Short mmCIF file of C-alpha atoms and ligand atoms in Angstrom, two decimals:
data_model
loop_
_atom_site.label_atom_id
_atom_site.label_comp_id
_atom_site.label_asym_id
_atom_site.label_seq_id
_atom_site.Cartn_x
_atom_site.Cartn_y
_atom_site.Cartn_z
CA UNK T 295 -4.00 20.53 13.75
CA UNK T 296 -1.07 18.34 12.67
CA UNK T 297 1.20 19.38 9.84
CA UNK T 298 3.40 17.41 7.43
CA UNK T 299 6.92 18.64 6.82
CA UNK T 300 8.50 17.32 3.63
CA UNK T 301 12.06 17.89 2.42
CA UNK T 302 11.81 17.44 -1.35
CA UNK T 303 14.31 15.88 -3.76
CA UNK T 304 14.41 12.19 -2.78
CA UNK T 305 13.94 9.64 -5.57
CA UNK T 306 11.42 7.20 -4.10
CA UNK T 307 12.30 3.52 -4.24
CA UNK T 308 11.04 0.47 -2.34
CA UNK T 309 8.06 -1.76 -1.59
CA UNK T 310 4.85 -0.99 0.34
CA UNK T 311 1.53 -2.70 1.12
CA UNK T 312 -1.78 -1.22 -0.01
CA UNK T 313 -4.60 -0.92 2.53
CA UNK T 314 -8.27 -1.81 2.13
CA UNK T 315 -10.43 0.53 0.04
CA UNK T 316 -12.08 3.36 2.01
CA UNK T 317 -14.80 3.84 -0.62
CA UNK T 318 -15.69 0.15 -0.50
CA UNK T 319 -15.45 -0.24 3.27
CA UNK T 320 -17.88 2.64 3.92
CA UNK T 321 -20.88 1.22 1.97
CA UNK T 322 -20.07 -2.30 3.20
CA UNK T 323 -20.17 -1.09 6.81
CA UNK T 324 -23.54 0.55 6.05
CA UNK T 325 -24.78 -2.72 4.54
CA UNK T 326 -24.43 -4.44 7.93
CA UNK T 327 -27.65 -2.59 8.87
CA UNK T 328 -29.56 -4.78 6.40
CA UNK T 329 -29.56 -7.91 8.57
CA UNK T 330 -29.96 -9.06 12.18
CA UNK T 331 -26.89 -11.28 12.26
CA UNK T 332 -23.20 -10.53 12.76
CA UNK T 333 -21.27 -9.35 9.67
CA UNK T 334 -17.48 -9.53 9.99
CA UNK T 335 -15.49 -7.24 7.74
CA UNK T 336 -11.71 -7.58 7.32
CA UNK T 337 -8.98 -5.64 5.48
CA UNK T 338 -10.51 -2.39 6.72
CA UNK T 339 -8.18 0.62 6.44
CA UNK T 340 -7.45 2.42 9.70
CA UNK T 341 -8.80 5.81 8.66
CA UNK T 342 -10.78 8.57 10.31
CA UNK T 343 -13.74 8.09 7.96
CA UNK T 344 -13.94 4.39 8.89
CA UNK T 345 -13.88 5.27 12.59
CA UNK T 346 -16.67 7.80 12.00
CA UNK T 347 -18.84 5.21 10.23
CA UNK T 348 -18.24 2.71 13.05
CA UNK T 349 -19.14 5.44 15.57
CA UNK T 350 -22.33 6.10 13.61
CA UNK T 351 -23.33 2.43 13.71
CA UNK T 352 -22.55 2.33 17.41
CA UNK T 353 -24.57 5.45 18.21
CA UNK T 354 -27.60 3.77 16.63
CA UNK T 355 -27.13 0.81 18.95
CA UNK T 356 -25.35 -1.70 16.73
CA UNK T 357 -22.88 -3.91 18.57
CA UNK T 358 -19.38 -3.42 17.15
CA UNK T 359 -16.52 -5.73 18.12
CA UNK T 360 -12.94 -5.27 16.93
CA UNK T 361 -10.90 -8.48 16.89
CA UNK T 362 -7.16 -8.98 17.25
CA UNK T 363 -6.66 -8.65 13.47
CA UNK T 364 -8.58 -5.34 13.54
CA UNK T 365 -11.47 -6.94 11.69
CA UNK T 366 -14.83 -5.48 12.65
CA UNK T 367 -17.87 -7.55 13.58
CA UNK T 368 -21.10 -5.54 13.38
CA UNK T 369 -24.36 -6.92 14.80
CA UNK T 370 -27.28 -4.62 14.02
CA UNK T 371 -29.88 -6.87 15.68
CA UNK T 372 -29.76 -4.63 18.75
CA UNK T 373 -30.36 -1.33 16.94
CA UNK T 374 -32.05 1.22 19.23
CA UNK T 375 -32.26 4.19 16.86
CA UNK T 376 -32.61 4.83 13.15
CA UNK T 377 -31.31 8.39 13.33
CA UNK T 378 -27.98 9.43 11.80
CA UNK T 379 -27.19 12.61 13.76
CA UNK T 380 -25.90 15.88 12.33
CA UNK T 381 -22.80 15.87 14.56
CA UNK T 382 -21.52 12.77 12.77
CA UNK T 383 -22.92 13.29 9.28
CA UNK T 384 -21.38 16.80 9.09
CA UNK T 385 -17.91 15.23 9.52
CA UNK T 386 -18.44 12.58 6.86
CA UNK T 387 -20.84 12.91 3.90
CA UNK T 388 -20.71 9.15 3.27
CA UNK T 389 -22.96 8.76 6.33
CA UNK T 390 -25.77 9.19 3.76
CA UNK T 391 -25.10 5.55 2.85
CA UNK T 392 -27.02 4.35 5.93
CA UNK T 393 -30.22 5.84 4.45
CA UNK T 394 -31.05 2.97 2.09
CA UNK T 395 -30.28 0.13 4.51
CA UNK T 396 -32.15 1.70 7.47
CA UNK T 397 -35.21 2.48 5.34
CA UNK T 398 -35.31 -0.98 3.76
CA UNK T 399 -34.78 -2.88 7.01
CA UNK T 400 -36.68 -0.77 9.56
CA UNK T 401 -39.20 1.16 7.45
CA UNK T 402 -38.31 4.61 8.79
CA UNK T 403 -35.17 6.66 9.32
CA UNK T 404 -33.90 10.18 9.79
CA UNK T 405 -30.50 11.04 8.32
CA UNK T 406 -29.01 14.49 8.60
CA UNK T 407 -28.84 16.15 5.19
CA UNK T 408 -25.17 15.95 4.14
CA UNK T 409 -23.69 19.32 3.26
CA UNK T 410 -21.43 20.07 0.34
CA UNK T 411 -17.68 20.12 0.60
CA UNK T 412 -14.68 21.84 -0.97
CA UNK T 413 -15.03 19.99 -4.27
CA UNK T 414 -18.69 20.68 -4.91
CA UNK T 415 -22.29 20.95 -3.74
CA UNK T 416 -22.62 17.15 -3.65
CA UNK T 417 -26.43 16.90 -3.92
CA UNK T 418 -28.24 13.66 -2.97
CA UNK T 419 -31.40 14.23 -5.05
CA UNK T 420 -30.80 11.07 -7.09
CA UNK T 421 -30.50 8.96 -3.92
CA UNK T 422 -33.91 10.28 -2.76
CA UNK T 423 -35.60 9.91 -6.16
CA UNK T 424 -34.51 6.25 -6.37
CA UNK T 425 -35.89 5.47 -2.91
CA UNK T 426 -39.15 7.34 -3.69
CA UNK T 427 -39.47 5.18 -6.83
CA UNK T 428 -39.38 2.18 -4.48
CA UNK T 429 -42.26 3.63 -2.48
CA UNK T 430 -40.49 5.70 0.16
CA UNK T 431 -42.13 8.90 1.44
CA UNK T 432 -39.35 11.45 1.91
CA UNK T 433 -39.57 14.86 3.55
CA UNK T 434 -36.85 17.27 4.66
CA UNK T 435 -37.44 18.31 8.27
CA UNK T 436 -35.11 20.67 10.17
CA UNK T 437 -32.07 19.65 8.12
CA UNK T 438 -32.88 15.95 8.27
CA UNK T 439 -33.99 13.58 5.54
CA UNK T 440 -37.04 11.82 7.00
CA UNK T 441 -37.76 8.68 4.96
CA UNK T 442 -40.44 6.12 5.67
CA UNK T 443 -42.19 3.32 3.83
CA UNK T 444 -45.60 1.81 4.36
CA UNK T 445 -44.52 -1.82 4.69
CA UNK T 446 -41.70 -3.19 2.52
CA UNK T 447 -40.21 -1.07 -0.26
CA UNK T 448 -41.34 -2.16 -3.71
CA UNK T 449 -39.16 -3.17 -6.65
CA UNK T 450 -38.87 -0.33 -9.20
CA UNK T 451 -37.26 0.57 -12.53
CA UNK T 452 -34.86 3.44 -11.87
CA UNK T 453 -32.89 5.34 -14.52
CA UNK T 454 -30.21 7.59 -12.98
CA UNK T 455 -29.94 10.99 -14.74
CA UNK T 456 -26.26 11.12 -13.76
CA UNK T 457 -23.89 8.28 -12.89
CA UNK T 458 -23.76 8.44 -9.11
CA UNK T 459 -21.65 6.10 -6.98
CA UNK T 460 -23.43 6.83 -3.70
CA UNK T 461 -26.86 6.93 -5.31
CA UNK T 462 -26.26 3.52 -6.88
CA UNK T 463 -25.04 2.13 -3.55
CA UNK T 464 -28.03 3.40 -1.58
CA UNK T 465 -30.45 2.08 -4.21
CA UNK T 466 -28.80 -1.36 -4.45
CA UNK T 467 -28.79 -1.80 -0.69
CA UNK T 468 -32.44 -0.74 -0.37
CA UNK T 469 -33.48 -3.00 -3.27
CA UNK T 470 -32.02 -6.13 -1.64
CA UNK T 471 -34.94 -6.17 0.85
CA UNK T 472 -37.63 -4.71 -1.43
CA UNK T 473 -40.71 -6.72 -2.46
CA UNK T 474 -40.08 -7.53 -6.12
CA UNK T 475 -37.41 -6.79 -8.73
CA UNK T 476 -35.53 -3.49 -8.99
CA UNK T 477 -33.73 -2.49 -12.19
CA UNK T 478 -31.10 0.26 -11.96
CA UNK T 479 -30.16 1.79 -15.34
CA UNK T 480 -27.16 4.08 -15.86
CA UNK T 481 -25.83 2.71 -12.58
CA UNK T 482 -22.26 3.44 -11.50
CA UNK T 483 -19.83 0.57 -12.21
CA UNK T 484 -16.91 1.52 -9.95
CA UNK T 485 -14.97 -1.45 -8.49
CA UNK T 486 -16.15 -0.37 -5.03
CA UNK T 487 -19.75 -1.01 -6.14
CA UNK T 488 -18.75 -4.45 -7.40
CA UNK T 489 -17.19 -5.08 -3.98
CA UNK T 490 -20.38 -3.95 -2.20
CA UNK T 491 -22.54 -6.15 -4.46
CA UNK T 492 -20.30 -9.16 -3.78
CA UNK T 493 -20.67 -8.57 -0.05
CA UNK T 494 -24.48 -8.25 -0.40
CA UNK T 495 -24.59 -11.52 -2.37
CA UNK T 496 -22.58 -13.15 0.43
CA UNK T 497 -25.34 -11.89 2.76
CA UNK T 498 -27.95 -13.66 0.60
CA UNK T 499 -28.92 -10.89 -1.82
CA UNK T 500 -29.77 -11.69 -5.46
CA UNK T 501 -28.07 -9.24 -7.85
CA UNK T 502 -27.50 -9.65 -11.61
CA UNK T 503 -25.33 -7.44 -13.83
CA UNK T 504 -22.65 -6.82 -11.20
CA UNK T 505 -19.93 -4.71 -12.82
CA UNK T 506 -22.25 -3.34 -15.51
CA UNK T 507 -24.32 -0.14 -15.66
CA UNK T 508 -27.56 -2.16 -15.43
CA UNK T 509 -28.19 -3.88 -12.11
CA UNK T 510 -31.17 -6.19 -11.52
CA UNK T 511 -31.89 -6.87 -7.84
CA UNK T 512 -34.51 -9.41 -6.74
CA UNK T 513 -35.54 -8.43 -3.22
CA UNK T 514 -35.50 -10.92 -0.34
CA UNK T 515 -37.47 -11.06 2.91
CA UNK T 516 -34.21 -10.95 4.87
CA UNK T 517 -30.45 -11.19 4.55
CA UNK T 518 -28.02 -13.07 6.79
CA UNK T 519 -24.61 -12.50 8.31
CA UNK T 520 -21.33 -13.20 6.53
CA UNK T 521 -17.59 -12.60 6.63
CA UNK T 522 -16.13 -10.36 3.95
CA UNK T 523 -12.71 -8.88 3.09
CA UNK T 524 -12.71 -5.39 1.57
CA UNK T 525 -10.92 -4.96 -1.79
CA UNK T 526 -7.56 -3.13 -1.95
CA UNK T 527 -7.71 0.64 -2.36
CA UNK T 528 -7.23 1.48 -6.05
CA UNK T 529 -6.92 5.22 -5.36
CA UNK T 530 -4.25 4.72 -2.71
CA UNK T 531 -2.52 2.45 -5.25
CA UNK T 532 -2.69 5.12 -7.96
CA UNK T 533 -1.57 7.83 -5.56
CA UNK T 534 1.67 6.04 -4.58
CA UNK T 535 2.40 5.06 -8.19
CA UNK T 536 2.00 8.72 -9.21
CA UNK T 537 4.14 9.97 -6.32
CA UNK T 538 6.97 7.59 -7.27
CA UNK T 539 6.63 8.50 -10.96
CA UNK T 540 6.90 12.21 -10.08
CA UNK T 541 10.26 11.53 -8.35
CA UNK T 542 11.48 9.37 -11.29
CA UNK T 543 11.67 6.43 -8.88
CA UNK T 544 10.79 2.75 -8.67
CA UNK T 545 8.25 0.93 -6.50
CA UNK T 546 6.50 -2.39 -5.91
CA UNK T 547 2.99 -2.17 -4.46
CA UNK T 548 1.75 -5.36 -2.79
CA UNK T 549 -1.73 -6.50 -1.75
CA UNK T 550 -3.37 -4.47 -4.53
CA UNK T 551 -5.60 -5.24 -7.55
CA UNK T 552 -4.18 -4.05 -10.91
CA UNK T 553 -7.49 -4.73 -12.70
CA UNK T 554 -9.23 -1.91 -10.79
CA UNK T 555 -7.21 1.01 -12.16
CA UNK T 556 -6.38 0.24 -15.79
CA UNK T 557 -7.06 3.82 -16.95
CA UNK T 558 -4.53 5.14 -14.42
CA UNK T 559 -1.90 2.52 -15.33
CA UNK T 560 -2.32 3.37 -19.00
CA UNK T 561 -1.76 7.09 -18.31
CA UNK T 562 1.35 6.32 -16.22
CA UNK T 563 2.76 4.26 -19.10
CA UNK T 564 2.02 7.21 -21.42
CA UNK T 565 4.01 9.36 -18.97
CA UNK T 566 7.00 7.05 -19.51
CA UNK T 567 6.63 4.53 -16.68
CA UNK T 568 7.69 0.92 -17.16
CA UNK T 569 4.88 -1.06 -15.46
CA UNK T 570 4.66 -4.79 -14.64
CA UNK T 571 1.58 -6.46 -13.18
CA UNK T 572 0.92 -9.56 -11.09
CA UNK T 573 -2.28 -10.92 -9.58
CA UNK T 574 -1.93 -8.78 -6.46
CA UNK T 575 1.07 -6.55 -7.17
CA UNK T 576 2.23 -3.73 -9.45
CA UNK T 577 5.76 -2.51 -10.13
CA UNK T 578 6.50 0.89 -11.62
CA UNK T 579 9.96 1.97 -12.79
CA UNK T 580 10.71 5.41 -14.27
CA UNK T 581 14.36 4.36 -14.86
CA UNK T 582 15.36 7.76 -13.51
CA UNK T 583 13.58 9.61 -16.30
CA UNK T 584 11.49 12.78 -15.89
CA UNK T 585 7.81 12.00 -16.57
CA UNK T 586 6.22 13.17 -19.81
CA UNK T 587 3.12 15.39 -19.65
CA UNK T 588 -0.15 13.51 -20.26
CA UNK T 589 -3.66 14.81 -20.98
CA UNK T 590 -6.34 13.61 -18.56
CA UNK T 591 -10.14 13.81 -18.64
CA UNK T 592 -12.07 12.41 -15.68
CA UNK T 593 -15.25 10.38 -16.16
CA UNK T 594 -17.13 7.51 -14.48
CA UNK T 595 -15.46 4.07 -14.35
CA UNK T 596 -13.82 2.55 -16.34
CA UNK T 597 -12.55 5.95 -17.53
CA UNK T 598 -9.96 7.98 -15.63
CA UNK T 599 -11.16 8.43 -12.02
CA UNK T 600 -11.83 11.89 -10.63
CA UNK T 601 -10.15 10.75 -7.38
CA UNK T 602 -6.84 10.57 -9.27
CA UNK T 603 -7.14 13.95 -11.02
CA UNK T 604 -5.38 16.06 -8.40
CA UNK T 605 -2.46 13.63 -8.22
CA UNK T 606 -1.97 13.85 -12.00
CA UNK T 607 -2.18 17.63 -11.84
CA UNK T 608 0.86 17.43 -9.55
CA UNK T 609 2.65 14.94 -11.83
CA UNK T 610 2.03 17.14 -14.89
CA UNK T 611 3.25 20.24 -13.04
CA UNK T 612 6.84 18.88 -13.17
CA UNK T 613 6.51 16.76 -16.34
CA UNK T 614 8.16 17.44 -19.69
CA UNK T 615 5.69 19.30 -21.90
CA UNK T 616 2.26 20.90 -21.68
CA UNK T 617 -0.92 19.04 -20.72
CA UNK T 618 -4.61 19.59 -20.14
CA UNK T 619 -6.50 18.12 -17.19
CA UNK T 620 -10.29 18.23 -17.52
CA UNK T 621 -12.52 17.54 -14.50
CA UNK T 622 -16.04 16.50 -15.56
CA UNK T 623 -17.44 15.04 -12.31
CA UNK T 624 -17.20 17.79 -9.68
CA UNK T 625 -17.61 21.52 -10.23
CA UNK T 626 -14.76 22.67 -7.98
CA UNK T 627 -12.13 19.97 -8.00
CA UNK T 628 -9.22 21.88 -9.55
CA UNK T 629 -8.70 24.01 -6.42
CA UNK T 630 -5.32 22.45 -5.69
CA UNK T 631 -3.94 24.38 -8.68
CA UNK T 632 -3.84 27.59 -6.63
CA UNK T 633 -1.65 26.07 -3.91
CA UNK T 634 0.59 24.39 -6.50
CA UNK T 635 1.07 27.67 -8.34
CA UNK T 636 2.34 29.08 -5.04
CA UNK T 637 5.02 26.38 -5.31
CA UNK T 638 6.05 27.57 -8.76
CA UNK T 639 3.77 25.41 -10.88
CA UNK T 640 2.42 26.93 -14.09
CA UNK T 641 -1.25 25.94 -14.09
CA UNK T 642 -3.82 28.03 -15.94
CA UNK T 643 -7.45 27.34 -14.97
CA UNK T 644 -10.08 27.70 -17.70
CA UNK T 645 -13.49 26.56 -16.44
CA UNK T 646 -13.27 22.82 -15.71
CA UNK T 647 -9.89 22.55 -17.41
CA UNK T 648 -6.35 23.10 -16.13
CA UNK T 649 -3.67 23.84 -18.73
CA UNK T 650 -0.33 22.83 -17.21
CA UNK T 651 3.12 23.80 -18.47
CA UNK T 652 5.60 21.44 -16.82
CA UNK T 653 8.53 23.06 -14.98
CA UNK T 654 11.89 21.49 -14.09
CA UNK T 655 11.29 21.83 -10.36
CA UNK T 656 8.82 23.30 -7.88
CA UNK T 657 9.82 25.46 -4.94
CA UNK T 658 8.85 24.69 -1.34
CA UNK T 659 6.21 26.91 0.27
CA UNK T 660 3.80 26.75 3.20
CA UNK T 661 0.56 25.28 1.75
CA UNK T 662 -2.81 24.20 3.08
CA UNK T 663 -4.82 21.07 2.32
CA UNK T 664 -8.44 21.62 1.29
CA UNK T 665 -9.78 18.14 0.61
CA UNK T 666 -8.57 14.56 0.63
CA UNK T 667 -7.16 14.16 -2.86
CA UNK T 668 -5.97 17.76 -3.18
CA UNK T 669 -3.95 17.08 -0.02
CA UNK T 670 -2.37 14.05 -1.66
CA UNK T 671 -1.43 16.19 -4.67
CA UNK T 672 0.30 18.69 -2.37
CA UNK T 673 2.29 15.84 -0.81
CA UNK T 674 3.40 14.79 -4.31
CA UNK T 675 4.30 18.40 -5.17
CA UNK T 676 6.29 18.70 -1.93
CA UNK T 677 8.19 15.48 -2.67
CA UNK T 678 9.55 17.02 -5.89
CA UNK T 679 9.96 20.60 -4.63
CA UNK T 680 13.32 22.10 -3.74
CA UNK T 681 13.47 22.76 -0.01
CA UNK T 682 11.16 22.08 2.92
CA UNK T 683 7.39 22.29 2.41
CA UNK T 684 4.96 22.52 5.33
CA UNK T 685 1.44 21.21 4.61
CA UNK T 686 -1.20 22.39 7.05
CA UNK T 687 -4.68 20.93 7.81
CA UNK T 688 -3.57 17.39 7.06
CA UNK T 689 -6.62 15.91 8.81
CA UNK T 690 -7.96 15.79 5.25
CA UNK T 691 -5.19 13.33 4.37
CA UNK T 692 -5.85 11.14 7.40
CA UNK T 693 -9.39 10.57 6.11
CA UNK T 694 -8.13 8.59 3.12
CA UNK T 695 -4.49 7.54 3.48
CA UNK T 696 -3.49 5.09 6.21
CA UNK T 697 -0.03 5.82 7.69
CA UNK T 698 0.95 8.05 4.76
CA UNK T 699 4.18 9.31 6.30
CA UNK T 700 5.30 5.81 7.34
CA UNK T 701 4.63 4.41 3.87
CA UNK T 702 6.45 7.29 2.18
CA UNK T 703 9.37 6.98 4.63
CA UNK T 704 9.63 3.31 3.62
CA UNK T 705 10.14 4.60 0.06
CA UNK T 706 12.88 6.98 1.18
CA UNK T 707 10.92 10.21 1.48
CA UNK T 708 12.06 12.82 3.98
CA UNK T 709 8.67 13.42 5.60
CA UNK T 710 7.53 13.88 9.19
CA UNK T 711 4.33 14.77 11.01
CA UNK T 712 4.39 17.50 13.64
CA UNK T 713 1.53 18.38 15.98
CA UNK T 714 0.39 21.94 15.64
C1 EPZ X 989 -18.09 8.84 -4.39
O1 EPZ X 989 -18.70 10.06 -3.99
C2 EPZ X 989 -16.74 8.79 -3.69
N1 EPZ X 989 -16.93 8.78 -2.25
C3 EPZ X 989 -15.90 10.00 -4.11
O2 EPZ X 989 -14.62 9.86 -3.49
C4 EPZ X 989 -15.72 9.97 -5.62
O3 EPZ X 989 -15.00 11.12 -6.02
C5 EPZ X 989 -17.10 9.96 -6.29
O4 EPZ X 989 -17.88 8.84 -5.81
C6 EPZ X 989 -17.01 9.86 -7.81
O5 EPZ X 989 -16.31 8.70 -8.17
C7 EPZ X 989 -17.24 7.61 -1.64
O6 EPZ X 989 -17.38 6.57 -2.27
C8 EPZ X 989 -17.39 7.65 -0.14
P1 EPZ X 989 -21.27 10.65 -6.98
P2 EPZ X 989 -20.27 10.32 -4.33
O7 EPZ X 989 -22.60 10.52 -6.37
O8 EPZ X 989 -21.01 9.06 -4.29
C9 EPZ X 989 -23.65 14.30 -8.87
C10 EPZ X 989 -12.77 10.53 -2.25
O9 EPZ X 989 -11.91 11.38 -2.52
N2 EPZ X 989 -24.79 13.82 -8.06
O10 EPZ X 989 -20.78 9.58 -7.90
O11 EPZ X 989 -20.73 11.45 -3.48
C11 EPZ X 989 -22.53 14.88 -8.03
O12 EPZ X 989 -22.76 16.25 -7.78
C12 EPZ X 989 -14.21 10.84 -2.53
O13 EPZ X 989 -12.53 9.38 -1.79
C13 EPZ X 989 -26.03 14.45 -8.21
O14 EPZ X 989 -26.18 15.39 -8.99
O15 EPZ X 989 -20.16 10.83 -5.83
C14 EPZ X 989 -21.32 14.67 -8.89
O16 EPZ X 989 -21.25 15.72 -9.84
C15 EPZ X 989 -14.42 12.27 -2.99
N3 EPZ X 989 -27.07 14.01 -7.47
C16 EPZ X 989 -21.62 13.37 -9.64
O17 EPZ X 989 -23.03 13.17 -9.51
C17 EPZ X 989 -26.95 12.97 -6.59
O18 EPZ X 989 -27.95 12.59 -5.94
C18 EPZ X 989 -20.91 12.14 -9.10
O19 EPZ X 989 -21.17 12.07 -7.71
C19 EPZ X 989 -25.68 12.35 -6.45
C20 EPZ X 989 -24.62 12.79 -7.20
#
């Protein structure tokens, strides 16, 4: 397994491009299963999870063509199987997002039950309950979700007990082909869901309330092909802004969307960052100052995103003052604190809260990545640590950050990847 070796101490400064959003690209790739015409998707990030989703579509018989600009054209008219196999689903939980499209379009599917991961048990009960409300018969057979419908799914009124991004995405996609109107209450409103809905509308779907927590979908007999560009990745954007802020540096991020991470930008300003915004760019300038500690509490959009929590734990670990970081979405998403404390951070865990006393500097140490965003927080910690830090198991990072070492090198970081 590759490792990252980071020599801390550089003040990051420069300009980088932001890639397409992983968490928008994944449901949009799944949505190509809803029609029998080619769907071309551009601005896809070159990430392991995207490759896995493309492999999943291919193994079911969809034709996948990559063009010279690395856009992907998916044609699901030649599908030969509606089974999402364990060997692929176990490597990427988001494979569950093919459940709704396959059921709605083909009437029957088997998707391997996605397991939990380091950050939590990650149940999918709300996905299944929504599809059952639309008339699906769902059984669990030998570790697979077996879903089938007698004819078309029916429009339904679904109220989600908990705001669920994936559950909302599966339900919206299924509802686009259902017979009748589906109302989704307490739906997730993340920008990635807005992006998915916009792509579905481009495919001929009828969706009202896009961007709100109440979606009304009028089902159609069929959808058609389209061409769609994935939105910029707001979490990658927030991650690089936080990394530069931790080193008291300055950066311009291009090809991004400032409107998708206002809660994060507000917290960075509270930490002392001078931020300017354009239509598709953000500049951050710490003017050489040490960041101030900021309290953070994660919650569904538009509140502070859980996918930025670990990065702010790292920022607070070297900030001026004491802060509290509260994680309300996942039951085990403060695990990075243990590795950071090995680097000299002073983080006290109390249930779903981390109380952080900022220190002047961290110390390098061999550390291990456990999940995607915790890995990013270790990279940030290593960038501000004295000495050389070796981060192991960085395949987690490659799932969500395209060319992370190249982008950080462009900002002046002393970072290199070494094969194990
Ligand atoms: C999506 O995961 C993202 N993944 C996650 O990003 C992100 O952290 C999460 O949304 C929250 O924003 C993708 O989009 C591929 P949820 P998802 O369903 O859909 C509970 C990353 O780092 N729940 O919104 O799996 C669940 O346990 C990843 O890029 C149920 O109880 O998250 C959790 O507590 C990590 N039953 C809460 O809801 C269900 O059926 C939110 O989960 C579904 C979820």
